[in-house]
Short mmCIF file of C-alpha atoms in Angstrom, two decimals:
data_model
loop_
_atom_site.label_atom_id
_atom_site.label_comp_id
_atom_site.label_asym_id
_atom_site.label_seq_id
_atom_site.Cartn_x
_atom_site.Cartn_y
_atom_site.Cartn_z
CA MET A 1 0.00 0.00 0.00
CA LYS A 2 2.80 2.41 0.89
CA LYS A 3 4.48 1.62 -2.44
CA ILE A 4 1.27 2.42 -4.35
CA ILE A 5 0.88 5.73 -2.50
CA LEU A 6 4.52 6.64 -3.22
CA ILE A 7 4.07 5.79 -6.90
CA LEU A 8 0.92 7.92 -7.09
CA LEU A 9 2.69 10.84 -5.43
CA ALA A 10 5.59 10.51 -7.86
CA VAL A 11 3.19 10.52 -10.83
CA ILE A 12 1.34 13.60 -9.50
CA ILE A 13 4.61 15.47 -8.95
CA ALA A 14 5.86 14.55 -12.42
CA VAL A 15 2.61 15.65 -14.10
CA SER A 16 2.58 18.91 -12.13
CA ALA A 17 6.19 19.65 -13.10
CA SER A 18 5.43 18.88 -16.73
CA ALA A 19 2.40 21.18 -16.69
CA GLN A 20 4.46 23.99 -15.20
CA ASP A 21 7.03 23.59 -17.97
CA LYS A 22 4.26 23.89 -20.57
CA PHE A 23 2.44 26.82 -18.96
CA SER A 24 3.79 30.38 -18.99
CA PHE A 25 2.45 33.84 -18.30
CA GLY A 26 3.62 37.40 -17.94
CA PRO A 27 3.09 41.14 -18.53
CA LYS A 28 3.39 42.96 -21.85
CA VAL A 29 3.47 46.56 -23.00
CA GLY A 30 3.90 48.32 -26.31
CA PHE A 31 2.39 50.52 -28.98
CA SER A 32 -0.67 50.38 -31.21
CA PHE A 33 -0.82 51.97 -34.65
CA SER A 34 -4.42 52.32 -35.77
CA ASP A 35 -6.61 53.80 -38.47
CA LEU A 36 -10.35 53.88 -39.14
CA HIS A 37 -11.71 52.88 -42.52
CA ALA A 38 -15.16 53.87 -43.80
CA ASP A 39 -16.64 52.36 -46.95
CA HIS A 40 -17.87 55.86 -47.92
CA GLU A 41 -15.21 57.82 -49.80
CA GLU A 42 -15.90 61.32 -48.45
CA THR A 43 -16.30 60.09 -44.86
CA ASN A 44 -13.13 58.04 -45.16
CA ASP A 45 -11.22 61.11 -46.35
CA ARG A 46 -12.40 62.99 -43.25
CA LEU A 47 -11.76 60.28 -40.64
CA SER A 48 -8.82 58.26 -41.91
CA GLY A 49 -5.33 58.87 -40.54
CA LEU A 50 -2.72 56.91 -38.62
CA LYS A 51 -2.79 57.27 -34.83
CA ALA A 52 -0.30 55.90 -32.28
CA GLY A 53 -1.44 54.68 -28.87
CA LEU A 54 -0.60 52.48 -25.89
CA THR A 55 -1.28 48.79 -25.36
CA ILE A 56 -0.64 47.14 -21.99
CA GLY A 57 -1.77 44.01 -20.18
CA ALA A 58 -0.90 40.39 -19.51
CA PHE A 59 -0.84 37.04 -21.30
CA ALA A 60 -0.94 33.31 -20.56
CA GLU A 61 0.22 30.49 -22.82
CA TYR A 62 -0.10 26.71 -22.75
CA ARG A 63 2.36 24.90 -25.01
CA ALA A 64 0.77 21.50 -25.49
CA ILE A 65 3.49 20.15 -27.78
CA ARG A 66 6.82 21.41 -29.07
CA TRP A 67 5.47 23.13 -32.18
CA PHE A 68 2.01 24.30 -31.00
CA SER A 69 0.51 26.37 -28.16
CA VAL A 70 -2.66 28.24 -27.26
CA SER A 71 -2.49 31.70 -25.68
CA ALA A 72 -4.84 34.38 -24.38
CA ASP A 73 -4.20 38.03 -23.53
CA VAL A 74 -6.10 40.71 -21.65
CA LEU A 75 -5.04 44.10 -23.02
CA PHE A 76 -5.99 47.74 -22.70
CA THR A 77 -5.47 49.23 -26.18
CA GLN A 78 -5.83 52.77 -27.48
CA LYS A 79 -7.16 52.95 -31.04
CA GLY A 80 -8.79 55.43 -33.40
CA SER A 81 -7.49 57.77 -36.07
CA LYS A 82 -5.92 61.20 -36.46
CA GLY A 83 -5.85 63.24 -39.64
CA ASP A 84 -6.43 66.49 -41.49
CA TYR A 85 -9.06 67.30 -44.09
CA SER A 86 -9.48 70.37 -46.27
CA TYR A 87 -11.96 71.60 -48.85
CA THR A 88 -11.85 74.71 -51.02
CA SER A 89 -14.42 76.18 -53.40
CA PRO A 90 -15.17 79.70 -54.70
CA GLU A 91 -17.64 80.15 -51.81
CA ILE A 92 -15.87 78.43 -48.92
CA SER A 93 -12.44 77.51 -47.60
CA MET A 94 -12.57 74.88 -44.88
CA SER A 95 -10.09 72.65 -43.05
CA SER A 96 -10.51 70.34 -40.08
CA LYS A 97 -8.34 68.27 -37.76
CA ASN A 98 -9.92 65.07 -36.48
CA ASN A 99 -8.66 63.12 -33.48
CA ILE A 100 -10.77 60.04 -32.68
CA LYS A 101 -9.80 58.32 -29.43
CA LEU A 102 -11.14 54.80 -28.84
CA ASN A 103 -10.22 52.82 -25.73
CA TYR A 104 -10.76 49.06 -25.76
CA ILE A 105 -10.25 45.99 -23.60
CA ASP A 106 -9.04 43.32 -26.06
CA ILE A 107 -9.02 39.59 -25.31
CA PRO A 108 -7.17 37.83 -28.15
CA VAL A 109 -7.19 34.02 -28.17
CA LEU A 110 -4.45 32.69 -30.45
CA ALA A 111 -3.11 29.50 -31.93
CA ASN A 112 0.70 29.70 -32.01
CA PHE A 113 2.70 27.59 -34.47
CA TYR A 114 6.39 27.35 -33.58
CA VAL A 115 8.46 27.11 -36.75
CA THR A 116 11.57 26.99 -34.53
CA LYS A 117 11.97 26.57 -30.78
CA ARG A 118 11.52 30.32 -30.22
CA LEU A 119 9.89 31.73 -33.38
CA ALA A 120 6.09 31.47 -33.62
CA LEU A 121 3.49 32.36 -36.24
CA LYS A 122 0.05 33.08 -34.80
CA ALA A 123 -3.59 33.67 -35.68
CA GLY A 124 -6.85 33.70 -33.78
CA ILE A 125 -9.95 35.64 -32.79
CA GLN A 126 -10.15 38.80 -30.69
CA PRO A 127 -13.26 40.10 -28.88
CA GLU A 128 -12.96 43.86 -28.27
CA PHE A 129 -14.95 45.75 -25.61
CA LEU A 130 -15.34 49.53 -25.98
CA MET A 131 -14.52 51.51 -22.83
CA GLY A 132 -14.55 55.06 -24.21
CA ALA A 133 -14.91 56.96 -27.48
CA LYS A 134 -14.21 60.67 -28.10
CA HIS A 135 -13.96 62.71 -31.31
CA LYS A 136 -12.03 65.97 -31.01
CA ILE A 137 -12.62 68.31 -33.95
CA THR A 138 -10.77 71.54 -34.74
CA GLU A 139 -12.39 73.23 -37.71
CA GLU A 140 -11.39 76.40 -39.53
CA GLN A 141 -13.85 77.95 -41.96
CA ASN A 142 -13.31 81.26 -43.74
CA GLY A 143 -10.80 82.34 -41.10
CA GLU A 144 -12.88 81.33 -38.06
CA THR A 145 -11.78 78.47 -35.78
CA GLN A 146 -14.12 76.22 -33.80
CA LYS A 147 -13.25 73.38 -31.43
CA GLU A 148 -15.60 70.60 -30.34
CA THR A 149 -15.42 67.29 -28.50
CA VAL A 150 -18.11 64.71 -29.26
CA ASP A 151 -18.82 61.58 -27.20
CA LEU A 152 -19.21 58.68 -29.66
CA LYS A 153 -19.95 55.88 -27.20
CA ASP A 154 -23.73 55.99 -27.74
CA VAL A 155 -23.40 55.50 -31.51
CA MET A 156 -20.76 52.76 -31.37
CA LYS A 157 -21.12 49.06 -30.56
CA THR A 158 -19.77 47.97 -27.20
CA CYS A 159 -18.42 44.66 -28.56
CA ASN A 160 -16.57 43.98 -31.80
CA PHE A 161 -14.39 41.24 -33.25
CA SER A 162 -11.16 41.17 -35.20
CA ILE A 163 -8.73 38.53 -36.49
CA PRO A 164 -5.19 39.00 -35.18
CA VAL A 165 -2.30 37.52 -37.17
CA GLY A 166 1.34 37.91 -36.30
CA ILE A 167 4.76 36.67 -35.33
CA SER A 168 6.67 36.51 -32.05
CA TYR A 169 10.14 35.60 -30.85
CA THR A 170 11.07 34.44 -27.34
CA PHE A 171 14.65 34.98 -26.18
CA LYS A 172 16.45 32.62 -23.79
CA MET A 173 15.75 34.62 -20.62
CA GLY A 174 12.02 34.84 -21.40
CA PHE A 175 11.96 38.24 -23.13
CA VAL A 176 9.28 38.22 -25.88
CA VAL A 177 8.81 40.51 -28.89
CA ASP A 178 5.38 40.28 -30.55
CA LEU A 179 4.16 41.94 -33.77
CA ARG A 180 0.51 41.63 -34.84
CA TYR A 181 -1.91 43.01 -37.39
CA HIS A 182 -5.60 43.01 -36.48
CA ILE A 183 -8.15 42.65 -39.28
CA GLY A 184 -11.42 44.32 -38.28
CA CYS A 185 -14.41 42.04 -38.97
CA THR A 186 -17.38 43.95 -37.59
CA ASP A 187 -18.95 47.36 -38.15
CA LEU A 188 -18.11 49.67 -35.23
CA LEU A 189 -21.32 51.69 -35.61
CA LYS A 190 -24.68 50.65 -34.23
CA ASP A 191 -26.65 52.11 -37.12
CA GLY A 192 -25.01 54.14 -39.85
CA GLU A 193 -25.15 54.98 -43.52
CA TYR A 194 -21.68 53.50 -43.95
CA LYS A 195 -19.55 50.74 -42.43
CA LEU A 196 -16.68 51.72 -40.14
CA THR A 197 -13.91 49.28 -39.20
CA ASN A 198 -10.69 49.33 -37.20
CA ARG A 199 -7.29 48.70 -38.77
CA VAL A 200 -4.70 48.13 -36.06
CA ALA A 201 -1.09 46.94 -35.78
CA THR A 202 0.54 46.34 -32.39
CA LEU A 203 4.16 45.94 -31.34
CA THR A 204 4.70 44.71 -27.78
CA VAL A 205 7.45 43.38 -25.54
CA GLY A 206 6.82 41.03 -22.63
CA TRP A 207 8.36 38.64 -20.16
CA LYS A 208 7.51 34.95 -19.80
CA PHE A 209 7.53 33.35 -16.37
#
């Protein structure tokens, strides 16, 4: 009986150690580079423009076998767009600066394919939950300047989805560099005359424990 108990304890310890080797987690921080795309040409000209932001959070990864793992992140990410627009005619001269700030909690779930021991290609699905949305407008018309801040949260969906694809490299000490592009799949607006989608790239660094 004692031998059986000892064997069972040895098996449990071995399985636990193996699971710990396969499981990793850690913090990550980096930058987002985003743009908004509308399928209406004039609206797209007004809103489109590259905007840099912050992305920060944590990740967990389970590496089931040598060449494959599943991971999930919880990230706060700043998105939106920032650009200039101008229009001139014989009757009017108008220019505007648009700064759209969108704050999201992103939860990407990814399949990671390790082409080498440390280099991984990845793809998955990412639910995105809107936390805040502001549109700052500075408009100049015929020499007069007006500034306005509009809250967009009521006209935007609280949950969206995108498809993240990317590549990462893990160094020996656990330092991780991760580059992703997020393909927006859903319309950001609740009810609009045009479709609006996010286009986002992220570059982060993290540490695996």
